[in-house]
Coordinates of C-alpha atoms and ligand atoms in Angstrom, one line a residue:
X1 CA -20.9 14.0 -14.0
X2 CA -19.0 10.7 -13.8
X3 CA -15.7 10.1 -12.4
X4 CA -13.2 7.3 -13.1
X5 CA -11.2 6.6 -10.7
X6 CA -7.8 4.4 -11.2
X7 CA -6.7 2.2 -8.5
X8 CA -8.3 0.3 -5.5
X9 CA -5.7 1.0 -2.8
X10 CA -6.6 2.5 -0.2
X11 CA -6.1 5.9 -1.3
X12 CA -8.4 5.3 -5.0
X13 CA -11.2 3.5 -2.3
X14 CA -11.5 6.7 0.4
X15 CA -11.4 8.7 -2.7
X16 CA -14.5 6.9 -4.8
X17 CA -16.0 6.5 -1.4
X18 CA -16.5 10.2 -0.6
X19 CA -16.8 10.8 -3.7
X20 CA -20.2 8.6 -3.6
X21 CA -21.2 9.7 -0.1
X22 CA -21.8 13.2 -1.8
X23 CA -24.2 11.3 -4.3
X24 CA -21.9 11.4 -7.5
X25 CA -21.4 8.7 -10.1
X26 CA -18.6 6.5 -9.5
X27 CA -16.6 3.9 -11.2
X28 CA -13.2 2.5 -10.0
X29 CA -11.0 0.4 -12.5
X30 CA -8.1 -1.8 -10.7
X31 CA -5.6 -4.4 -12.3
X32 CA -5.8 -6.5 -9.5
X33 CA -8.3 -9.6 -8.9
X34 CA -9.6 -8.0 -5.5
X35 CA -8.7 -4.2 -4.3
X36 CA -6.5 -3.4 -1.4
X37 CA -3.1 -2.8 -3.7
X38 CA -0.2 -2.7 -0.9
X39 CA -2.3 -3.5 1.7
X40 CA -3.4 -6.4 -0.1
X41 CA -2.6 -9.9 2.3
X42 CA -1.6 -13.2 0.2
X43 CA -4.2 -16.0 1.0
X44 CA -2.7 -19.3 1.4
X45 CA -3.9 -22.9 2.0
X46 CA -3.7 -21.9 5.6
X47 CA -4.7 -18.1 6.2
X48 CA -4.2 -14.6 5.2
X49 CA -0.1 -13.6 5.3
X50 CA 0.8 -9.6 4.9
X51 CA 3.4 -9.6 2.7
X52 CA 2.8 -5.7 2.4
X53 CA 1.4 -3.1 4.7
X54 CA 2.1 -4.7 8.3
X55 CA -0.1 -2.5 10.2
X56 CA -1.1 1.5 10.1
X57 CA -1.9 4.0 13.0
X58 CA -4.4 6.7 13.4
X59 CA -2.7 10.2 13.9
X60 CA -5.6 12.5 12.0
X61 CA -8.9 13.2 13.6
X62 CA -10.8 12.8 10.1
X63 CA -8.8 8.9 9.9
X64 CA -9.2 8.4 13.7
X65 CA -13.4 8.6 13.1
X66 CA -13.0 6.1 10.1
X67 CA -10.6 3.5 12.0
X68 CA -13.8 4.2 14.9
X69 CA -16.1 3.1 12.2
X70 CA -14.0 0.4 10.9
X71 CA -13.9 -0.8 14.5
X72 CA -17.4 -1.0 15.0
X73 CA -18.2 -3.2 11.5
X74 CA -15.0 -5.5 12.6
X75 CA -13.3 -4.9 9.8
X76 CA -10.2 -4.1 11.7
X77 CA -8.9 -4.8 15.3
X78 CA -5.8 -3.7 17.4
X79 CA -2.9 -5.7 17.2
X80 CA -1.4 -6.6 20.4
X81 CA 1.7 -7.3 19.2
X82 CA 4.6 -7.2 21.5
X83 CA 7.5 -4.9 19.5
X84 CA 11.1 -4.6 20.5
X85 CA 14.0 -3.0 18.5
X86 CA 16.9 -4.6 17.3
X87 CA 20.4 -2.4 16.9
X88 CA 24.3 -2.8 17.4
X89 CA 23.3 -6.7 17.7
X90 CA 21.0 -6.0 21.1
X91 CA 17.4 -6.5 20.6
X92 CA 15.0 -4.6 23.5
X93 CA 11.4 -4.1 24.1
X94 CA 10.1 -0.9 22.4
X95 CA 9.0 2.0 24.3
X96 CA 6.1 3.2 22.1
X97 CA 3.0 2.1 22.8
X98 CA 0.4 3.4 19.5
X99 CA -2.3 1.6 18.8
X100 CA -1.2 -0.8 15.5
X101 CA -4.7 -1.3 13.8
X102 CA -4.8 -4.9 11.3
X103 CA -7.3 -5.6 8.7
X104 CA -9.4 -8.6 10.0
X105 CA -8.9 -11.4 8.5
X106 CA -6.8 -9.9 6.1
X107 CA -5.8 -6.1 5.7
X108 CA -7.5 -5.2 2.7
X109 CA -10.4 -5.8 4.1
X110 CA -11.3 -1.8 5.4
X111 CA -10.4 -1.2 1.5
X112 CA -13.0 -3.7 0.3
X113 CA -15.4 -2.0 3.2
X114 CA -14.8 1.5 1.5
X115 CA -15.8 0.4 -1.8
X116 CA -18.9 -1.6 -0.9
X117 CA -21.3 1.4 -2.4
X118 CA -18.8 1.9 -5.3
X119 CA -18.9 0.1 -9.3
X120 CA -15.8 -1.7 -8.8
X121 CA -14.4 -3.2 -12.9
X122 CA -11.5 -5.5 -11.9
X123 CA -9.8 -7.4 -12.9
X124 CA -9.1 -4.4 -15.6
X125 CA -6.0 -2.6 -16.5
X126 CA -6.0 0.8 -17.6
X127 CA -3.4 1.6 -20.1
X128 CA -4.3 4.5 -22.0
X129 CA -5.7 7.7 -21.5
X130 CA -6.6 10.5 -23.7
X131 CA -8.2 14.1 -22.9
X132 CA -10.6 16.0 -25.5
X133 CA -10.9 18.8 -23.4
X134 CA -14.0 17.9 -22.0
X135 CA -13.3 14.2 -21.2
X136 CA -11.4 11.5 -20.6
X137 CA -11.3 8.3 -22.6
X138 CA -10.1 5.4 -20.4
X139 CA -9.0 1.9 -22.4
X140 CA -7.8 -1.8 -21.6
X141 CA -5.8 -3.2 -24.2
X142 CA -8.0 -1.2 -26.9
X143 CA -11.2 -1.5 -25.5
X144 CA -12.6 1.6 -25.1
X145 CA -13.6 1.9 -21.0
X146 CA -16.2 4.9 -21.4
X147 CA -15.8 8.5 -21.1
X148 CA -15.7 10.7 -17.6
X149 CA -16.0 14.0 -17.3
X150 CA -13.0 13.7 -14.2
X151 CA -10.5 11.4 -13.7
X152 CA -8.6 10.5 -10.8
X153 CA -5.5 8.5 -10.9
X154 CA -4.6 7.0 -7.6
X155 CA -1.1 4.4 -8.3
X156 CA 2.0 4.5 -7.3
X157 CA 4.3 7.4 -9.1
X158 CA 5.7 5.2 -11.1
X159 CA 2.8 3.5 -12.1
X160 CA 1.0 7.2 -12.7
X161 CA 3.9 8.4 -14.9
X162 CA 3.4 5.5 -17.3
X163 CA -0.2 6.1 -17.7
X164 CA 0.5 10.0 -17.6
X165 CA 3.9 9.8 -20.4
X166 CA 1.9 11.6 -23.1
X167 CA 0.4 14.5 -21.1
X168 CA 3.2 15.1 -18.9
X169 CA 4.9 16.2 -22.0
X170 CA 2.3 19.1 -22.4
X171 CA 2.4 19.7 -18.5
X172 CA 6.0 20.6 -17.0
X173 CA 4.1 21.7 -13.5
X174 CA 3.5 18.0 -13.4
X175 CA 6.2 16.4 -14.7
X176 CA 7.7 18.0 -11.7
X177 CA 6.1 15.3 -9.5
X178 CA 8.2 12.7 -11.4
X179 CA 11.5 14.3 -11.5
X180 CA 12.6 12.3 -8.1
X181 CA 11.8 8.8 -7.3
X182 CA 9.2 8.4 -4.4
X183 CA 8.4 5.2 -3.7
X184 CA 11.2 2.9 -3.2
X185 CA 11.3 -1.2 -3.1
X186 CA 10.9 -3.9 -0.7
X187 CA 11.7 -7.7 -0.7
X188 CA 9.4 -9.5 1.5
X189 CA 9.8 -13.0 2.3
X190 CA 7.4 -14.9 4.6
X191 CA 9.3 -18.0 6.5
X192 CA 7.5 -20.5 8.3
X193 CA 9.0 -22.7 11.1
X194 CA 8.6 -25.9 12.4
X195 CA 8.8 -24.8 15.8
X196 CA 8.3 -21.7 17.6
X197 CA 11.4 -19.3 18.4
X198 CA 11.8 -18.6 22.1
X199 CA 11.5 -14.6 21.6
X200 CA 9.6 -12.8 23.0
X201 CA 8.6 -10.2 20.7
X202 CA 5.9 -10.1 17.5
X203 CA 7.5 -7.1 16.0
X204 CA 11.1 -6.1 16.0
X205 CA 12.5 -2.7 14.5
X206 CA 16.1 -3.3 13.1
X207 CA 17.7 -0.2 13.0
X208 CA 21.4 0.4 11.3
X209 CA 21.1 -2.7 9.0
X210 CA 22.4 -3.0 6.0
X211 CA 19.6 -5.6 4.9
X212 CA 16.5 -5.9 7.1
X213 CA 14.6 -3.5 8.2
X214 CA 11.7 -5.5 9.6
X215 CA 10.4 -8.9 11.5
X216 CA 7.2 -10.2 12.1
X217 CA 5.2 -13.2 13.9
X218 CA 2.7 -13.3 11.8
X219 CA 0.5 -15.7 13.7
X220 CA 0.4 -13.0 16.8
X221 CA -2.5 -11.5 14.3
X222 CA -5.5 -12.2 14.5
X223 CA -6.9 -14.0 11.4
X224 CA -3.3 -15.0 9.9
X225 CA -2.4 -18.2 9.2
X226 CA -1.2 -20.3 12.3
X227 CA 2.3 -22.3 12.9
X228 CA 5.7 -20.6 13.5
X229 CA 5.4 -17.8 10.3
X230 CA 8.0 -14.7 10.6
X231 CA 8.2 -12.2 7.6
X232 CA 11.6 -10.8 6.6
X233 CA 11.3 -7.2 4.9
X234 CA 14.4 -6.2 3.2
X235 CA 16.1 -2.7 3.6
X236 CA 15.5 -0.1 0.7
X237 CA 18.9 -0.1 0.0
X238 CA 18.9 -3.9 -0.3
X239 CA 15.8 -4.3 -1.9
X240 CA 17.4 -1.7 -4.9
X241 CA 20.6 -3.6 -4.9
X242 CA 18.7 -6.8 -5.5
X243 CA 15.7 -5.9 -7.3
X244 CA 16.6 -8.4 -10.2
X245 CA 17.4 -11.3 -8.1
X246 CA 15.7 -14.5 -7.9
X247 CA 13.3 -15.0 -5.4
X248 CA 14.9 -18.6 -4.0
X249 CA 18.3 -16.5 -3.5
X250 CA 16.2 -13.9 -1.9
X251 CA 14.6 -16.3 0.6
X252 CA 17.9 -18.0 0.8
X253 CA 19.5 -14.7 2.3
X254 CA 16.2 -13.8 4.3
X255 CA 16.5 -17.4 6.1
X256 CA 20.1 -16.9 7.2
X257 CA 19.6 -13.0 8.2
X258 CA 16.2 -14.2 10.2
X259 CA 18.7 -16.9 12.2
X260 CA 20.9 -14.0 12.7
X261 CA 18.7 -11.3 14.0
X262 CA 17.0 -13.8 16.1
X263 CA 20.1 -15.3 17.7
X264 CA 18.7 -18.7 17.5
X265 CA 18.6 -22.2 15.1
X266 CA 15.6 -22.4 13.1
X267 CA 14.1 -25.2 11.3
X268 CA 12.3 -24.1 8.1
X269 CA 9.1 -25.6 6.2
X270 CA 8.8 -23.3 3.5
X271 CA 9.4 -19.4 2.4
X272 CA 6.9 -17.3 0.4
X273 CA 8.6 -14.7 -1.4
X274 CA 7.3 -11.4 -3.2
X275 CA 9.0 -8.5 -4.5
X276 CA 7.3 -4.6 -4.1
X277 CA 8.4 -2.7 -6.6
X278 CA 7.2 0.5 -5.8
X279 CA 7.0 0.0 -1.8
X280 CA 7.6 2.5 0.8
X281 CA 8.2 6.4 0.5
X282 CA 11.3 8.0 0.0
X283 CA 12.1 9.8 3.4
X284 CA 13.3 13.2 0.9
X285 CA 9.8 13.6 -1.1
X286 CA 7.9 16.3 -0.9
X287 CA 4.5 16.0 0.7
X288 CA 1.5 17.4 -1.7
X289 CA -1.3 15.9 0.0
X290 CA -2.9 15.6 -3.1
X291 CA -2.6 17.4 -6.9
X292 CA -6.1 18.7 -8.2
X293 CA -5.6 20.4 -11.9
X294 CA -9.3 21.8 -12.5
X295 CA -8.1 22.9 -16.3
X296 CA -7.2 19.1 -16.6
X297 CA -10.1 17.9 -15.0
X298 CA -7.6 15.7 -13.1
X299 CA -6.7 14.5 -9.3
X300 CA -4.0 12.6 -8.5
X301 CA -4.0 11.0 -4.8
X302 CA -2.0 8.5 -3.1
X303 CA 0.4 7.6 -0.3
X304 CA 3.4 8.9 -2.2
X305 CA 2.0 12.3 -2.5
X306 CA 1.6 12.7 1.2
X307 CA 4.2 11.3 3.1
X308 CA 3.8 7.5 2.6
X309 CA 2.0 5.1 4.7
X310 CA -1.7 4.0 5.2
X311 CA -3.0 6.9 7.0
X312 CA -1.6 9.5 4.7
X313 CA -2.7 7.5 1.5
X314 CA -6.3 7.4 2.9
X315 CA -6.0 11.1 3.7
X316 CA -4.7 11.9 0.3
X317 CA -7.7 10.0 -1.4
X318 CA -10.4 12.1 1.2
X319 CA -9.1 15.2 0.7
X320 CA -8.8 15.1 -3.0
X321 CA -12.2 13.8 -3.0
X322 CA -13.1 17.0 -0.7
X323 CA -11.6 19.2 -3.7
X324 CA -13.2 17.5 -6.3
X325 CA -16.7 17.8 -4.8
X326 CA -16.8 21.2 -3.6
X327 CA -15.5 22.6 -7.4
Ligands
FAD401 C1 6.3 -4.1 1.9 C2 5.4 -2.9 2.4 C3 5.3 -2.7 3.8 C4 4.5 -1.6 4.2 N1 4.3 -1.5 5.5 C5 3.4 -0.5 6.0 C6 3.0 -0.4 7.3 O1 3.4 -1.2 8.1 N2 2.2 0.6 7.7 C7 1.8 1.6 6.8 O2 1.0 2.5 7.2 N3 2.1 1.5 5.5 C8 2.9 0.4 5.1 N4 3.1 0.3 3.7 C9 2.7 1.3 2.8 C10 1.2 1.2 2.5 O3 0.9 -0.1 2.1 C11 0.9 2.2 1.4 O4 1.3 3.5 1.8 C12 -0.6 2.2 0.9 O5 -1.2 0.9 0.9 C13 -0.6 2.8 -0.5 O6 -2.0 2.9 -0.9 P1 -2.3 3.6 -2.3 O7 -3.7 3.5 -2.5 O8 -1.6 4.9 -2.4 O9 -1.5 2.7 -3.4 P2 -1.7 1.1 -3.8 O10 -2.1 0.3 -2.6 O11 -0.4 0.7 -4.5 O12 -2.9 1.1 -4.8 C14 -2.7 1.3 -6.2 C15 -3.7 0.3 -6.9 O13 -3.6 0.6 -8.3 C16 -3.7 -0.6 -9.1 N5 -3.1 -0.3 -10.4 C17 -1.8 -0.1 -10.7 N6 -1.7 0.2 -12.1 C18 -3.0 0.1 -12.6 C19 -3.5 0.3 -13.9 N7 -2.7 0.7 -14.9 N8 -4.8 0.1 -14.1 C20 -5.6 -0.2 -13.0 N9 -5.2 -0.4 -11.8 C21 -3.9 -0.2 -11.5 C22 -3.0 -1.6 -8.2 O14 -3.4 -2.9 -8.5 C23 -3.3 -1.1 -6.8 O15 -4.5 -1.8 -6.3 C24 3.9 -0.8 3.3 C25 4.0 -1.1 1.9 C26 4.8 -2.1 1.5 C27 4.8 -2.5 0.0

């Protein structure tokens, strides 16, 4: 039996990873040059900057033992980061002590770890799928990808719906899963200074804002580039408002709200700017864990199907992967 499995995030990468461990053939397909998806830093002249996933936690026993592992090959490391939160204009330290895991150097580097035992084909993406009721044909811009007797998608739902259009016509169980929009977007701009800021915090909260919802010194993690660098992510709500924006009038705003928040002049050298589409999860989804349709010979995994974040998109991938070997 071979499975395909769409997607090198991190949930696609503990799926295929499992999925190996219990000895069966593997291939992943991703779009992207390298995997890691979300959690995917930008390299720059200078070092890594996350313009995506900051950092994840370890709440799961099952994810606890893989961040242990993780640990151990120094793939990731705590980030000591000192957090505050900002609201009605006061910024103060932040209670909550959690451990913060990072990738090291960059953070996709536990996804890269996952798939070291796995056939990896990216850059490739998969945009159409068919079903013979034995199979499934996989192809990249006509070219046939090869036939698998299971397939896993593992994108973002709106991503997975594309692929999916055809046989979710046929399936009304699962075009449920696309009725209501999980994932919603992010602006992310990363602005570097030619100075550093006097505060003393590496993360800050901002609560109640209409715009930002988070701030970053990037260079307090390890492996990032150095110099002043602070990332700006915009607010759902903003990020929706102003999805079709330009990016220079996005940096433009993130400059002057970063001034703001921080209560202090800046001086800037340059901004980097990227727009997430499909970014965080919508606090009124449903949580699946993951969808396994054995008459389909089809599992769908990913962060969006189990509550959002790192952790729970790994966890989705493991536990689908669980499903799929023990059938
Ligand atoms: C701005 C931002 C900040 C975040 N901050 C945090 C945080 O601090 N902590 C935290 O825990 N989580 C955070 N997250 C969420 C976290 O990044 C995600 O929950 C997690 O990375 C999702 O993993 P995934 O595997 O489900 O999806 P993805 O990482 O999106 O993986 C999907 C993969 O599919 C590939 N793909 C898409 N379409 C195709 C196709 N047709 N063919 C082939 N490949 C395809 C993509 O290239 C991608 O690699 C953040 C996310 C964003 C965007």
């Amino acid at each position: 039996m071979t499975i395909a499995v769409i997607g090198a995030g991190i949930a696609g990468a503990a799926c295929a990873s499992e999925l190996v461990k219990q000895g069966l053939d593997v291939v992943v397909f991703d779009k992207g040059l390298s995997a890691g998806g979300r959690m995917s830093s930008k390299r720059t002249p200078d070092g890594y900057l996350d313009l995506g996933a900051q950092y994840f936690t370890a709440r799961a026993a099952v994810f606890k033992r893989q961040c242990e592992n993780w640990l151990t090959l120094g793939v990731i490391t705590p980030w000591q980061g000192r957090l505050a939160i900002y609201e009605n204009g006061t910024l103060c330290a932040s209670p909550d002590q959690t451990t913060r895991y990072i990738g090291l150097p960059s953070m996709q580097k536990p996804v890269q770890q996952l798939l070291q035992q796995v056939k990896l084909n990216s850059p490739c993406r998969v945009d159409t799928i068919k079903y013979d009721g034995t199979h499934w044909q996989l192809y990249s811009d006509e070219q046939h990808l090869g036939h698998f007797s299971q397939l896993v998608i593992a994108l973002p739902q709106q991503q997975a719906a594309m692929l999916l259009a055809e046989h979710l016509l046929q399936q009304p169980q699962l075009q449920a899963l696309f009725n209501a929009e999980a994932l919603l977007p992010c602006w992310s701009v990363n602005i570097e200074l030619d100075a550093a800021t006097s505060v003393p915090f590496d993360g800050i909260f901002v609560k109640g804002d209409n715009a930002v919802s988070w701030l970053a010194r990037q260079n307090s993690k390890t492996g990032r580039a150095p110099g002043e660098q602070w990332l700006v992510h915009f607010s759902p709500a903003f990020s929706q408002l102003h999805l079709e924006a330009d990016a220079a009038q996005i940096s433009k705003v993130a400059v002057a709200e970063l001034q703001r928040l921080l209560g202090e002049d800046i001086s800037v050298m340059q901004t980097l700017c990227h727009r997430w589409r499909y970014a965080q999860q919508a606090p009124d989804y449903p949580v699946h864990s993951h969808i396994y349709r054995t008459d389909l010979s089809l599992g769908l995994c990913g962060d969006w199907l189990n509550g959002g974040r790192v952790e729970n998109a790994w966890l989705s991938g493991y536990q689908l992967a669980r499903a799929l070997s023990y059938d």
